[in-house]
PDB file of C-alpha atoms in Angstrom:
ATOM      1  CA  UNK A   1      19.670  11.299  15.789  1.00  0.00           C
ATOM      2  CA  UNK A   2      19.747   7.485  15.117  1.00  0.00           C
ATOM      3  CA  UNK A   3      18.930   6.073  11.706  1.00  0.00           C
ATOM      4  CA  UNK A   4      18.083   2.475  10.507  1.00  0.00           C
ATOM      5  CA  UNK A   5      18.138   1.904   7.301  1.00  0.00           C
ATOM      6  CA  UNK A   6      16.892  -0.645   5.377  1.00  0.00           C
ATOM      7  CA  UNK A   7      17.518  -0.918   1.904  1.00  0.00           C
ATOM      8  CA  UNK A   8      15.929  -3.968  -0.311  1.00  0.00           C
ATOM      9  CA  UNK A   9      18.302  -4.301  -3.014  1.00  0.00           C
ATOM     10  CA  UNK A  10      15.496  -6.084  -5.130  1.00  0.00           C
ATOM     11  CA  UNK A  11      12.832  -3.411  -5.629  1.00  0.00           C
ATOM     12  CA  UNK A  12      12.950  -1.019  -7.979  1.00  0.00           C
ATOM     13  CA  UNK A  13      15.119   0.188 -10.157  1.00  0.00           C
ATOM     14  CA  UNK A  14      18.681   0.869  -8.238  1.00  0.00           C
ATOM     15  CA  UNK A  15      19.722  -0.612  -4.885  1.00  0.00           C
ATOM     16  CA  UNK A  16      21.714   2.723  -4.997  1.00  0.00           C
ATOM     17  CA  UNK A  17      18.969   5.205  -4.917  1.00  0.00           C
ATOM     18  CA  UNK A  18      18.813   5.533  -1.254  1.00  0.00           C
ATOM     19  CA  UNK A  19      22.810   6.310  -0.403  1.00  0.00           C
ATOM     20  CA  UNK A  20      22.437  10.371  -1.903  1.00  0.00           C
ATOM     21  CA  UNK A  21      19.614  10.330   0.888  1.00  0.00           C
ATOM     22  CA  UNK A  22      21.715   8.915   3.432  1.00  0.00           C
ATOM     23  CA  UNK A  23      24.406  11.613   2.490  1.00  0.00           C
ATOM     24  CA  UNK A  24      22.142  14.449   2.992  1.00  0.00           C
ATOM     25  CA  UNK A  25      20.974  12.591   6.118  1.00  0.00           C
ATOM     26  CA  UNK A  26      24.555  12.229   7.835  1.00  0.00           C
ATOM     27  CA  UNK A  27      24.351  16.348   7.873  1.00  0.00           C
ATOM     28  CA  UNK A  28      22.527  16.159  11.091  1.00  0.00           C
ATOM     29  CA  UNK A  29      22.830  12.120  12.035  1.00  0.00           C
ATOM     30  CA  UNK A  30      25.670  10.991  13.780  1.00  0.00           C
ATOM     31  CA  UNK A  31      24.392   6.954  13.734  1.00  0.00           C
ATOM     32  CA  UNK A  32      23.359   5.600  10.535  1.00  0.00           C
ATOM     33  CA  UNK A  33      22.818   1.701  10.255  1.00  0.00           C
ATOM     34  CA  UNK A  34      22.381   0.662   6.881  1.00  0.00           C
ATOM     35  CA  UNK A  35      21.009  -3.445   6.276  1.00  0.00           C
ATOM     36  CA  UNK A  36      20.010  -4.564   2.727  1.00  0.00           C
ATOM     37  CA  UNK A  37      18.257  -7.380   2.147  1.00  0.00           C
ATOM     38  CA  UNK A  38      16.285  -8.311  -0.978  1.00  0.00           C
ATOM     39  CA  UNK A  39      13.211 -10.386  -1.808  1.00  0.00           C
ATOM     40  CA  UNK A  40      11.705 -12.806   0.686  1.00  0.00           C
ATOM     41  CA  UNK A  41      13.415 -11.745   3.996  1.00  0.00           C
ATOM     42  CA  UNK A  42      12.364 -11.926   7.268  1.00  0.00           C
ATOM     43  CA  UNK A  43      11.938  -8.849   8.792  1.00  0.00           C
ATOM     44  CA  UNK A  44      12.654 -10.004  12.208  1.00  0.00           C
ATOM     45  CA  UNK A  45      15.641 -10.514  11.653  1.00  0.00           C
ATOM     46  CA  UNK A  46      16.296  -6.998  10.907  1.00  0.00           C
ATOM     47  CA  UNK A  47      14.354  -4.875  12.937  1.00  0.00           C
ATOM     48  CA  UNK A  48      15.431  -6.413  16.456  1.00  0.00           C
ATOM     49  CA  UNK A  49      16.888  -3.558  17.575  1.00  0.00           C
ATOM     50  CA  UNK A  50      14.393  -0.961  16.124  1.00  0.00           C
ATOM     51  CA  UNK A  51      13.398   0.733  19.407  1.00  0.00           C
ATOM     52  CA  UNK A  52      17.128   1.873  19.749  1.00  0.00           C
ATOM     53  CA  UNK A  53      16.645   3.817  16.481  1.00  0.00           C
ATOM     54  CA  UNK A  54      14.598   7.366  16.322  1.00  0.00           C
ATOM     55  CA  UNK A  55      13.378   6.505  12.727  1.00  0.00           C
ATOM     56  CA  UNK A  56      13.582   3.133  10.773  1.00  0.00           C
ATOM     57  CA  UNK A  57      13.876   4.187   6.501  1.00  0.00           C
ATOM     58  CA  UNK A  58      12.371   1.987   4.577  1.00  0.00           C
ATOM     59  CA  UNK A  59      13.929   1.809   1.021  1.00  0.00           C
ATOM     60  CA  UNK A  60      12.095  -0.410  -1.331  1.00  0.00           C
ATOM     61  CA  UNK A  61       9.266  -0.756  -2.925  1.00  0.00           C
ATOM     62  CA  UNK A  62       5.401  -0.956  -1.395  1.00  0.00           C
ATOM     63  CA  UNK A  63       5.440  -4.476  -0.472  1.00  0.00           C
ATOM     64  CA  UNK A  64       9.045  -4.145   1.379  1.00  0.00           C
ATOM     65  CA  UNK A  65       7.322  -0.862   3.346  1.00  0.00           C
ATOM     66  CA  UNK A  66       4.260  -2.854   4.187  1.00  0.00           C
ATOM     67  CA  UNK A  67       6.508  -5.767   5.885  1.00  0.00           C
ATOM     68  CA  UNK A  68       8.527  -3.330   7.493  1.00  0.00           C
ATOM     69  CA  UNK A  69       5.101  -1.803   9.211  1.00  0.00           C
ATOM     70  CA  UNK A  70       3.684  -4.885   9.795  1.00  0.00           C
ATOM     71  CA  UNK A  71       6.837  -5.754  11.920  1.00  0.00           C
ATOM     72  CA  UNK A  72       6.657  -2.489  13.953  1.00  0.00           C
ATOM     73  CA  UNK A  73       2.816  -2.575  14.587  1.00  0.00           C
ATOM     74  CA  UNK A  74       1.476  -0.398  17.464  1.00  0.00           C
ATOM     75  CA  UNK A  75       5.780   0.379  18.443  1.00  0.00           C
ATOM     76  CA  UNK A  76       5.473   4.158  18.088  1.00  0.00           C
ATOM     77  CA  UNK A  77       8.582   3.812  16.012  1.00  0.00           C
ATOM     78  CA  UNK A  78       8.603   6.007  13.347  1.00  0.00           C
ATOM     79  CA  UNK A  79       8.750   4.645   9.513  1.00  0.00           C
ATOM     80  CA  UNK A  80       9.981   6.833   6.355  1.00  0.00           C
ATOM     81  CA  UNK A  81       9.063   5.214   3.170  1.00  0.00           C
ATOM     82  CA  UNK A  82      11.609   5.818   1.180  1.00  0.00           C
ATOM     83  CA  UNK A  83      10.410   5.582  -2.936  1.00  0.00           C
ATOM     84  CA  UNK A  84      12.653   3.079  -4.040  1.00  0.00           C
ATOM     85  CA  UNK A  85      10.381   0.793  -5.724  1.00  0.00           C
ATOM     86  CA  UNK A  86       8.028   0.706  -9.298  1.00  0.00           C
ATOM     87  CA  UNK A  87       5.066   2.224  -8.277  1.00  0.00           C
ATOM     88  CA  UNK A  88       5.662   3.512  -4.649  1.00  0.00           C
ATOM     89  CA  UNK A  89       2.329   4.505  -3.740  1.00  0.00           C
ATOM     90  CA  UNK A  90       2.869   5.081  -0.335  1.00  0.00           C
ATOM     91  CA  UNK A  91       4.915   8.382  -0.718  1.00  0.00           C
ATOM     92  CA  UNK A  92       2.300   9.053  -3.142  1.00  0.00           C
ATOM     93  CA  UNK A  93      -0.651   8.840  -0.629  1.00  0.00           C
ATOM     94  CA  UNK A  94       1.643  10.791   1.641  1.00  0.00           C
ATOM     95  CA  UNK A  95       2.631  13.541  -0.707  1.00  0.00           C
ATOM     96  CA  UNK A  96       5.885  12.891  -0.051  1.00  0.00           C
ATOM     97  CA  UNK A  97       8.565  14.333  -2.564  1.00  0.00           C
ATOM     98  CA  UNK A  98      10.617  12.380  -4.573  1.00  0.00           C
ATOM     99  CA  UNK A  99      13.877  14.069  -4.032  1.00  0.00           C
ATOM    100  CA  UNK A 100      16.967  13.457  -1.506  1.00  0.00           C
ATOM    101  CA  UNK A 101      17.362  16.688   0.197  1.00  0.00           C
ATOM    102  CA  UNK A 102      13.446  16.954   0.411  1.00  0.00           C
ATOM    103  CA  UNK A 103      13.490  13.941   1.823  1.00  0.00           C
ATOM    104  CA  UNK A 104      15.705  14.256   4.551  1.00  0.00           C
ATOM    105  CA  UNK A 105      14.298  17.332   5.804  1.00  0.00           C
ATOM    106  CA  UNK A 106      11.322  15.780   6.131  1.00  0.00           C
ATOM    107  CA  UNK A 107      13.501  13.227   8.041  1.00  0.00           C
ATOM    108  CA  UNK A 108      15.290  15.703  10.155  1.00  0.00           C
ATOM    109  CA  UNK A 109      11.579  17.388  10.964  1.00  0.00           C
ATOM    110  CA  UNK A 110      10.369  14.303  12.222  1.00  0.00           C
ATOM    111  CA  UNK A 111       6.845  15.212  12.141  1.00  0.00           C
ATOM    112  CA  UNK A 112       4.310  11.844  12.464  1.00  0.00           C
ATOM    113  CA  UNK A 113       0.956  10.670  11.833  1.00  0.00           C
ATOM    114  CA  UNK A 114      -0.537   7.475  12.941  1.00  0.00           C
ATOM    115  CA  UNK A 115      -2.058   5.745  10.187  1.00  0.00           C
ATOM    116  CA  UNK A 116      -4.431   2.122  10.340  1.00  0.00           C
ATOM    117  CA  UNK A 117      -2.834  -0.765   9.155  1.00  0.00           C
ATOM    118  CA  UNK A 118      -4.275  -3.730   7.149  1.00  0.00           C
ATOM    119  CA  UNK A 119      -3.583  -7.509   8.110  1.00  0.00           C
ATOM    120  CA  UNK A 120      -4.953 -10.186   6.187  1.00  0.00           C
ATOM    121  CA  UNK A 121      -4.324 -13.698   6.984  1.00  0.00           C
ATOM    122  CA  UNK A 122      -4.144 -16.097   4.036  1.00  0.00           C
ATOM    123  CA  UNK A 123      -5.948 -19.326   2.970  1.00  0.00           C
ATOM    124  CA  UNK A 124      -2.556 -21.147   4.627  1.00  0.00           C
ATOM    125  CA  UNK A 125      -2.615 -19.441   7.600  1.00  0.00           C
ATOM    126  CA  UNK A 126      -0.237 -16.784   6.720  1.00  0.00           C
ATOM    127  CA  UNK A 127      -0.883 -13.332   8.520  1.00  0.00           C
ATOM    128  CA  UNK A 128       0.806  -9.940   5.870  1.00  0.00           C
ATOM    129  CA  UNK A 129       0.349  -6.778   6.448  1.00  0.00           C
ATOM    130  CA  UNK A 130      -0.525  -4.119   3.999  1.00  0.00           C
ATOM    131  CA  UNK A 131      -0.836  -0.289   4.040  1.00  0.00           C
ATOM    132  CA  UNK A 132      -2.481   0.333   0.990  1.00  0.00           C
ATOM    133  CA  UNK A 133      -4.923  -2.079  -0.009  1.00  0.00           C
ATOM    134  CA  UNK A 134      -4.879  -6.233  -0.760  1.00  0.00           C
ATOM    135  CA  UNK A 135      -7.496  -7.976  -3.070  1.00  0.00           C
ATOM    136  CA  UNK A 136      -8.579 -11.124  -5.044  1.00  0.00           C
ATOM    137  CA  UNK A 137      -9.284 -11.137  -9.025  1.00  0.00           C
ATOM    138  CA  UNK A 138      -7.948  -9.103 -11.763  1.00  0.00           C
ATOM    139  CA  UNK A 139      -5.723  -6.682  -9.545  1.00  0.00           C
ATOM    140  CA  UNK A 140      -4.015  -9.841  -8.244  1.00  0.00           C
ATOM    141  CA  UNK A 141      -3.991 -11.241 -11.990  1.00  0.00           C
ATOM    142  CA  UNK A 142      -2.308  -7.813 -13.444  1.00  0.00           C
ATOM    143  CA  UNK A 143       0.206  -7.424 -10.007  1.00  0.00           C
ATOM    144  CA  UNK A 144       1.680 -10.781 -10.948  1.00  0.00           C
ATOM    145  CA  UNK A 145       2.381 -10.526 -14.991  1.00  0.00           C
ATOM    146  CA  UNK A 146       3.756  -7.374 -14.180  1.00  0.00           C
ATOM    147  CA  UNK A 147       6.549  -8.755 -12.263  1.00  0.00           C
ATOM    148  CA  UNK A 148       9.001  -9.474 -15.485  1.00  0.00           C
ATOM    149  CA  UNK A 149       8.679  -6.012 -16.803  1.00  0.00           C
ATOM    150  CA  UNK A 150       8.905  -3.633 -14.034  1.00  0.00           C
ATOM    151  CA  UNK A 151      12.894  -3.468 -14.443  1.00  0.00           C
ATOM    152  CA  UNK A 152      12.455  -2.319 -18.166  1.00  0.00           C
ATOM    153  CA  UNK A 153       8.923  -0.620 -17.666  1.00  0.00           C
ATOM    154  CA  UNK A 154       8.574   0.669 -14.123  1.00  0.00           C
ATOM    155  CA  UNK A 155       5.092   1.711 -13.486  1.00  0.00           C
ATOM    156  CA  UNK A 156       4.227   1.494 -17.157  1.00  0.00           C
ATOM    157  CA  UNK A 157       4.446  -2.421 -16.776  1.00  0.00           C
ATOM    158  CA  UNK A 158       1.097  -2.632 -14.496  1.00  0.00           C
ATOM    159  CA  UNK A 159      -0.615  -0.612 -17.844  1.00  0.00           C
ATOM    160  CA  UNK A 160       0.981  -3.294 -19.799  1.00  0.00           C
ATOM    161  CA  UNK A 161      -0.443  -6.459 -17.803  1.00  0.00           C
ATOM    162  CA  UNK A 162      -3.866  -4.849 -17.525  1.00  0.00           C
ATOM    163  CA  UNK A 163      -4.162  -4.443 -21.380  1.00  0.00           C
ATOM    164  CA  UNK A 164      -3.098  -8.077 -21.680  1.00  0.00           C
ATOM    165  CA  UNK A 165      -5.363  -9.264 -19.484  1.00  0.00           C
ATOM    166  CA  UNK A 166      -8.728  -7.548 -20.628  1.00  0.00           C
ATOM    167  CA  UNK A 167     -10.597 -10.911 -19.810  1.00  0.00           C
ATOM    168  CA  UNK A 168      -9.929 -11.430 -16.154  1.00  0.00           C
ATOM    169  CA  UNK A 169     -11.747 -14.582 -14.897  1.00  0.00           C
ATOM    170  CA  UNK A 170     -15.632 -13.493 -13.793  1.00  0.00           C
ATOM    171  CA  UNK A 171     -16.302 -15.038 -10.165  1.00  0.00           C
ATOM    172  CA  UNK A 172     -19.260 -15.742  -7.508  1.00  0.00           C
ATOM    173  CA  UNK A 173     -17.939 -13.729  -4.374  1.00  0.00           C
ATOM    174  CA  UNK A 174     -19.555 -13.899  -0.768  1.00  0.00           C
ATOM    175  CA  UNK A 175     -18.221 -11.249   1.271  1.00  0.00           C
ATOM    176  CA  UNK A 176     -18.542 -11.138   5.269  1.00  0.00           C
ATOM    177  CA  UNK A 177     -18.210  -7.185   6.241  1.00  0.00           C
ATOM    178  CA  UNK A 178     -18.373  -7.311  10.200  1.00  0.00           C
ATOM    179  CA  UNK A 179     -21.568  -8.912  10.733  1.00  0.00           C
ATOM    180  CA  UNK A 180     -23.542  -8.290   7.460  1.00  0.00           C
ATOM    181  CA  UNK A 181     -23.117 -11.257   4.890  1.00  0.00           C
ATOM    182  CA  UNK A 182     -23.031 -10.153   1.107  1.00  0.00           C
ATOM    183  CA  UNK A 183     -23.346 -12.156  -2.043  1.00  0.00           C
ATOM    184  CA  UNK A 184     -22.528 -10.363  -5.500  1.00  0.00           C
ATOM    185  CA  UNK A 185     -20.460 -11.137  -8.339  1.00  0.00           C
ATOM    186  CA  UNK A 186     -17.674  -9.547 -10.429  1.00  0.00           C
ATOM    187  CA  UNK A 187     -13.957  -9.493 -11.692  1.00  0.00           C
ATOM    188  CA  UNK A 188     -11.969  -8.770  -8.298  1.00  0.00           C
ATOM    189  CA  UNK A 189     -12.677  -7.303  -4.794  1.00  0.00           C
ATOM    190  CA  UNK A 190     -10.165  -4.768  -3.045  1.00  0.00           C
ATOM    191  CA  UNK A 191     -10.160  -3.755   0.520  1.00  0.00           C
ATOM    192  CA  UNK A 192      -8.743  -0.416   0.480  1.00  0.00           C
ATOM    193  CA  UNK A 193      -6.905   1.233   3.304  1.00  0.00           C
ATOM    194  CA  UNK A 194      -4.975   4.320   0.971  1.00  0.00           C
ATOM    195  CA  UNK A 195      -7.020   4.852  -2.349  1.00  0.00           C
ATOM    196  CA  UNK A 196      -4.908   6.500  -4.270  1.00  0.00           C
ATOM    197  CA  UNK A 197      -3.200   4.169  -6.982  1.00  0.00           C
ATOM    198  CA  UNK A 198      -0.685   4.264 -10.014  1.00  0.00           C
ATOM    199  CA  UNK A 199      -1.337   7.099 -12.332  1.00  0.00           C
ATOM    200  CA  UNK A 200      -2.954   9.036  -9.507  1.00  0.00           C
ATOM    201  CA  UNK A 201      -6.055   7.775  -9.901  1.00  0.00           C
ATOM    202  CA  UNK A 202      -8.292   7.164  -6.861  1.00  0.00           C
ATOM    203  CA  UNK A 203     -10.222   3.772  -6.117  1.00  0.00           C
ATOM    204  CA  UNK A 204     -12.337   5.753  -3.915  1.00  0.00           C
ATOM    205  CA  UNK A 205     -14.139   8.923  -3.566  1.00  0.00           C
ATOM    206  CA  UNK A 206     -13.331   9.849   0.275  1.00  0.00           C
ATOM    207  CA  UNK A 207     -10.906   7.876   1.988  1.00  0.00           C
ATOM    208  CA  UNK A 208      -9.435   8.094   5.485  1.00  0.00           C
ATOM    209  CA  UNK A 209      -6.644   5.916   6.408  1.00  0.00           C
ATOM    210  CA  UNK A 210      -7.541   6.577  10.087  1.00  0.00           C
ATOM    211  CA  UNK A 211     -10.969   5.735  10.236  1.00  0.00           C
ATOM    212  CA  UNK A 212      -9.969   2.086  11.659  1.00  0.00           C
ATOM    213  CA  UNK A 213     -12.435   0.938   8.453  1.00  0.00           C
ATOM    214  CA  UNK A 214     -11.181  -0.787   5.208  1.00  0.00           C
ATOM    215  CA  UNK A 215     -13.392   0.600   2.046  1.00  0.00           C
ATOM    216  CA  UNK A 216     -14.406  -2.796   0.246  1.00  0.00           C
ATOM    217  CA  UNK A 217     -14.373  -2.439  -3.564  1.00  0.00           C
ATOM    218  CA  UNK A 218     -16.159  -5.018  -5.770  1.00  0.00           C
ATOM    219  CA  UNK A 219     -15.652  -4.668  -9.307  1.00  0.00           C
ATOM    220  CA  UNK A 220     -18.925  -5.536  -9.876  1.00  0.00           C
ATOM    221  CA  UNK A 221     -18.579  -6.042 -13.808  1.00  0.00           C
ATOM    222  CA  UNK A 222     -18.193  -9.335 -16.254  1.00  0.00           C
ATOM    223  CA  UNK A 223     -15.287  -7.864 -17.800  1.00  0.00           C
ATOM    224  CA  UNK A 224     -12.221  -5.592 -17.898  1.00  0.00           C
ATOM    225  CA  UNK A 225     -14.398  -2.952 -20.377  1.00  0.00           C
ATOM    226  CA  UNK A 226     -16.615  -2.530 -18.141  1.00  0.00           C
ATOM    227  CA  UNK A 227     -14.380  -1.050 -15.715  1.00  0.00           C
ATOM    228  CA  UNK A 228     -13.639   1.798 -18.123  1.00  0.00           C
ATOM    229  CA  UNK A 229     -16.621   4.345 -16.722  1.00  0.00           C
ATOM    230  CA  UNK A 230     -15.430   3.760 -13.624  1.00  0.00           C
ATOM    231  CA  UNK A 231     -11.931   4.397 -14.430  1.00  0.00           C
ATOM    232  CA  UNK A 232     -12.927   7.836 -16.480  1.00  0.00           C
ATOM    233  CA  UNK A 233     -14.618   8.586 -12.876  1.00  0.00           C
ATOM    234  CA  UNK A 234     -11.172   8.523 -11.085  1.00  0.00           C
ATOM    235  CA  UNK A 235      -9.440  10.213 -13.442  1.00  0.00           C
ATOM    236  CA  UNK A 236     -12.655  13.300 -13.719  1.00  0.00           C
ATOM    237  CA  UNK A 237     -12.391  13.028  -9.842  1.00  0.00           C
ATOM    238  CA  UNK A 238      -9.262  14.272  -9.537  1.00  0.00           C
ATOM    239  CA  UNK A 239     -10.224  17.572  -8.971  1.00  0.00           C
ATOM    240  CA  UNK A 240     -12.973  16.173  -5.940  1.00  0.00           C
ATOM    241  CA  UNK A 241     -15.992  17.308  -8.117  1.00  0.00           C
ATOM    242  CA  UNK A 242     -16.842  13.588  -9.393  1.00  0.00           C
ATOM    243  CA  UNK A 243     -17.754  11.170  -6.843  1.00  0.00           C
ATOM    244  CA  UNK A 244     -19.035   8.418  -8.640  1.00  0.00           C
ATOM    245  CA  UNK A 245     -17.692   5.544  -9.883  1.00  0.00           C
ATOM    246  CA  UNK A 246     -20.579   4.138 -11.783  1.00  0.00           C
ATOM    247  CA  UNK A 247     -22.222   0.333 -11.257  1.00  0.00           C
ATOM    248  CA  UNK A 248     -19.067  -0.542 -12.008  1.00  0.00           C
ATOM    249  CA  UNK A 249     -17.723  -0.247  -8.456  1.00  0.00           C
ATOM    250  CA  UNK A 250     -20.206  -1.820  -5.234  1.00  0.00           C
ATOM    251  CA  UNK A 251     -18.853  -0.064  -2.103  1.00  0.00           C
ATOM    252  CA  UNK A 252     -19.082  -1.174   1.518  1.00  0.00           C
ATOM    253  CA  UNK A 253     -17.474  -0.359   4.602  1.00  0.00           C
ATOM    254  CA  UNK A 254     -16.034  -2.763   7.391  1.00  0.00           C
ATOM    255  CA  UNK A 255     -12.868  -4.007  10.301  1.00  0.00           C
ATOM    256  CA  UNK A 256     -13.146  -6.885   9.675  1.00  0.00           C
ATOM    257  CA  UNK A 257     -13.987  -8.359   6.370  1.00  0.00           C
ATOM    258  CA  UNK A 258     -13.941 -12.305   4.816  1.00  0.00           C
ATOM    259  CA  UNK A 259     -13.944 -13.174   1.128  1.00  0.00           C
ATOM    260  CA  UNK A 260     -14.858 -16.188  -0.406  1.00  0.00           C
ATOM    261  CA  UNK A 261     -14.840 -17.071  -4.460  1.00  0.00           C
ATOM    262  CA  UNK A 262     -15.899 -19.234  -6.494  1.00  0.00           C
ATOM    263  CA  UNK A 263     -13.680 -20.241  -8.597  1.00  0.00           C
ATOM    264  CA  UNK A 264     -10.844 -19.036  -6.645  1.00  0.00           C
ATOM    265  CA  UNK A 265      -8.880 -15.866  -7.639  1.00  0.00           C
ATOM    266  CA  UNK A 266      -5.390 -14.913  -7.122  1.00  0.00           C
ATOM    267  CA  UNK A 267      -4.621 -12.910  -3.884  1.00  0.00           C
ATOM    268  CA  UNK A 268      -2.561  -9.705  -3.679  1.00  0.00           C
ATOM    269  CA  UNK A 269      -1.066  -7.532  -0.758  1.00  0.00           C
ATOM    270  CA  UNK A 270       0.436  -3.841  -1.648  1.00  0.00           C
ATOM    271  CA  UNK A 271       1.481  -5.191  -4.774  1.00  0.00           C
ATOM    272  CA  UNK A 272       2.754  -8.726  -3.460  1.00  0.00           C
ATOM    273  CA  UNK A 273       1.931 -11.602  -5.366  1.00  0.00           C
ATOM    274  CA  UNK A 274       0.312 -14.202  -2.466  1.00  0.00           C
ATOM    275  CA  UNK A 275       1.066 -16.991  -4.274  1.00  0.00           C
ATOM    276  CA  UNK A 276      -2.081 -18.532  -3.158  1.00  0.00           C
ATOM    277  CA  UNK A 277      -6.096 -18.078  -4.115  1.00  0.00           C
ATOM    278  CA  UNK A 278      -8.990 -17.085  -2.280  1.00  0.00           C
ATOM    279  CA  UNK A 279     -10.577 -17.367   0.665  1.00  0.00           C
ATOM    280  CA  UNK A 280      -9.215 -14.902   2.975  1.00  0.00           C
ATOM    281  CA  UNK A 281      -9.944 -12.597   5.695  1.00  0.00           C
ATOM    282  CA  UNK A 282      -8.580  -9.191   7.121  1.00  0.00           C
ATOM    283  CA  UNK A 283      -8.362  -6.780   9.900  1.00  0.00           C
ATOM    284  CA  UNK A 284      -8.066  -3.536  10.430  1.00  0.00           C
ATOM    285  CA  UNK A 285      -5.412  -2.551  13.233  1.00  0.00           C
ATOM    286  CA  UNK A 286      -6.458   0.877  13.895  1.00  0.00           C
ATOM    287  CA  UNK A 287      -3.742   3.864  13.784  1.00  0.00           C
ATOM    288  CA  UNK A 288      -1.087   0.754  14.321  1.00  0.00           C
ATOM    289  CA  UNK A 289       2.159   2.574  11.967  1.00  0.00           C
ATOM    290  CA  UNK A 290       3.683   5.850  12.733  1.00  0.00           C
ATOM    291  CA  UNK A 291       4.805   7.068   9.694  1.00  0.00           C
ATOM    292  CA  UNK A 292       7.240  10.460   9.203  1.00  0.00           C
ATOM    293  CA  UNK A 293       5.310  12.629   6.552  1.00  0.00           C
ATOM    294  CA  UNK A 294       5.819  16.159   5.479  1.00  0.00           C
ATOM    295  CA  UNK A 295       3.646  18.909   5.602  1.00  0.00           C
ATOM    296  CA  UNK A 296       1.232  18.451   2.758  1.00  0.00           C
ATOM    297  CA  UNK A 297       0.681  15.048   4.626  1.00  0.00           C
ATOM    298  CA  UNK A 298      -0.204  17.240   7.543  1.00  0.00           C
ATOM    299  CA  UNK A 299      -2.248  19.649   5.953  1.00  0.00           C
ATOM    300  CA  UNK A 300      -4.665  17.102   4.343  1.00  0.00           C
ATOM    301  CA  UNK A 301      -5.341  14.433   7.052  1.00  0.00           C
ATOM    302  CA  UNK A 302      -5.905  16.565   9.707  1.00  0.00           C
ATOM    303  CA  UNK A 303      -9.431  17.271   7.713  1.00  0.00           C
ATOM    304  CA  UNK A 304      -9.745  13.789   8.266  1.00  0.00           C
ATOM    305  CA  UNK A 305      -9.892  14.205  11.982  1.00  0.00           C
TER     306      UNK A 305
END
């Protein structure tokens, strides 16, 4: 078996995380490639020789996993995402485990799912993908002042922005889902490919990451407090018996989706800072990444079939 590895030195917590993986890896690998790169690379640049590889390992964080992805769209390549970042939310929508020898086995089993793929293309004309979910308002707001604690805080650091920023700015959004033209108003809008987010806590109700549809959350409320119901409902929900999530949350369903604000709000991609406001559109590239999962992945997405 042939392994690249690529290892973003700038997420998370330890570059070194991933080389006890690798270890338990190189019991049944004979070719293990390791590149590290850190924060604003070019993915390119290391993925040209990906189909030469059975598996690509992605250590880093969610954003590093969603450019990896994005790179290897509709390639059949398999991708591990290896949790080396703050909140790494895709091994938690995966049920992936957290530990090395776990992880590898997984690895070594090479079992795969095809999963849809977001790609929005930004008020410049920049086109990022995302896995997870990308949105405009106060997510954007609390994924950028999170940035200077997540070396001291970790995860605990995205609880820390939202409590600082309990005023996010209140905005006019029009929304374009496929054909059908909304107007509504609110704090922030997510389109959500995986729902589940830090803390365990679901955006949605039922979501299905192979559906080839985004779920497209307003937060249709005037302030932060007013998201609290609807918070309560994810954490209730846990257990499945809760579906709502109050007036708080207005719900739609679309491929292809286009979101203007006014004022403009800050723009986020699987936890990526855009740098850049609102407007901005996205697509849905159906069952584009091939991702290596375990068997709890297994078990609870083929009842999404």
């Amino acid at each position: 078996m042939k392994l690249l590895v690529i290892n973003n030195q700038d997420s998370g917590l330890s570059a070194k995380a991933v080389f006890s993986y690798i270890r338990q890896c190189s019991q049944f690998a004979e070719d293990i490639t390791v590149r590290s790169c850190g924060n604003n690379w070019d993915p390119t640049s290391f993925l040209y020789d990906a189909d030469e590889y059975d598996a690509v390992i992605c250590a880093g964080g969610d954003g590093t996993f969603a450019s990896v992805s994005h790179a290897m769209a509709n390639t059949g390549i398999p991708i591990l995402p290896y949790p080396a970042g703050t909140a790494n939310l895709m091994a938690l929508n995966l049920y992936l485990p957290i530990d090395d020898p776990a992880l590898a086995k997984i690895t070594y089993e090479m079992q795969t799912l095809d999963f849809d793929l977001g790609e929005i293309t930004l008020s410049d004309g920049r086109k990022k993908g995302f896995s997870i979910m990308a949105g405009a308002g106060y997510d954007a707001t609390i994924m950028q002042e999170a940035i200077p604690g997540k070396k001291i805080l970790g995860p605990l650091s995205y609880a820390t922005a939202a409590v600082a920023n309990f005023a996010p700015q209140h905005a006019k959004i029009e929304l374009k889902v496929d054909d059908e033209e909304i107007s509504t108003s609110g704090v922030g809008v997510l389109l959500v490919n995986f729902s589940r987010i830090q803390f365990d806590l679901s955006v949605v109700h039922e979501n299905n990451p192979t559906d080839g549809m985004f779920d497209v959350v307003v937060f249709n409320t005037s302030d932060a407090i007013g998201l609290i119901p609807a918070l309560m409902s994810a954490v209730l929900d846990r257990s499945g018996d809760f579906p709502s999530r109050t007036d708080a949350f207005q719900v739609f369903k679309g491929k292809h989706i286009e979101v203007v604000t006014d004022p403009p709000l800050q723009v986020q991609y699987d936890g990526e800072p855009a740098g850049i406001t609102t407007p901005f559109s996205a697509d849905i590239l159906p069952k584009a990444s091939r991702i290596i999962v375990g068997d709890d992945a297994i078990k609870h997405f083929s009842n999404n079939e």
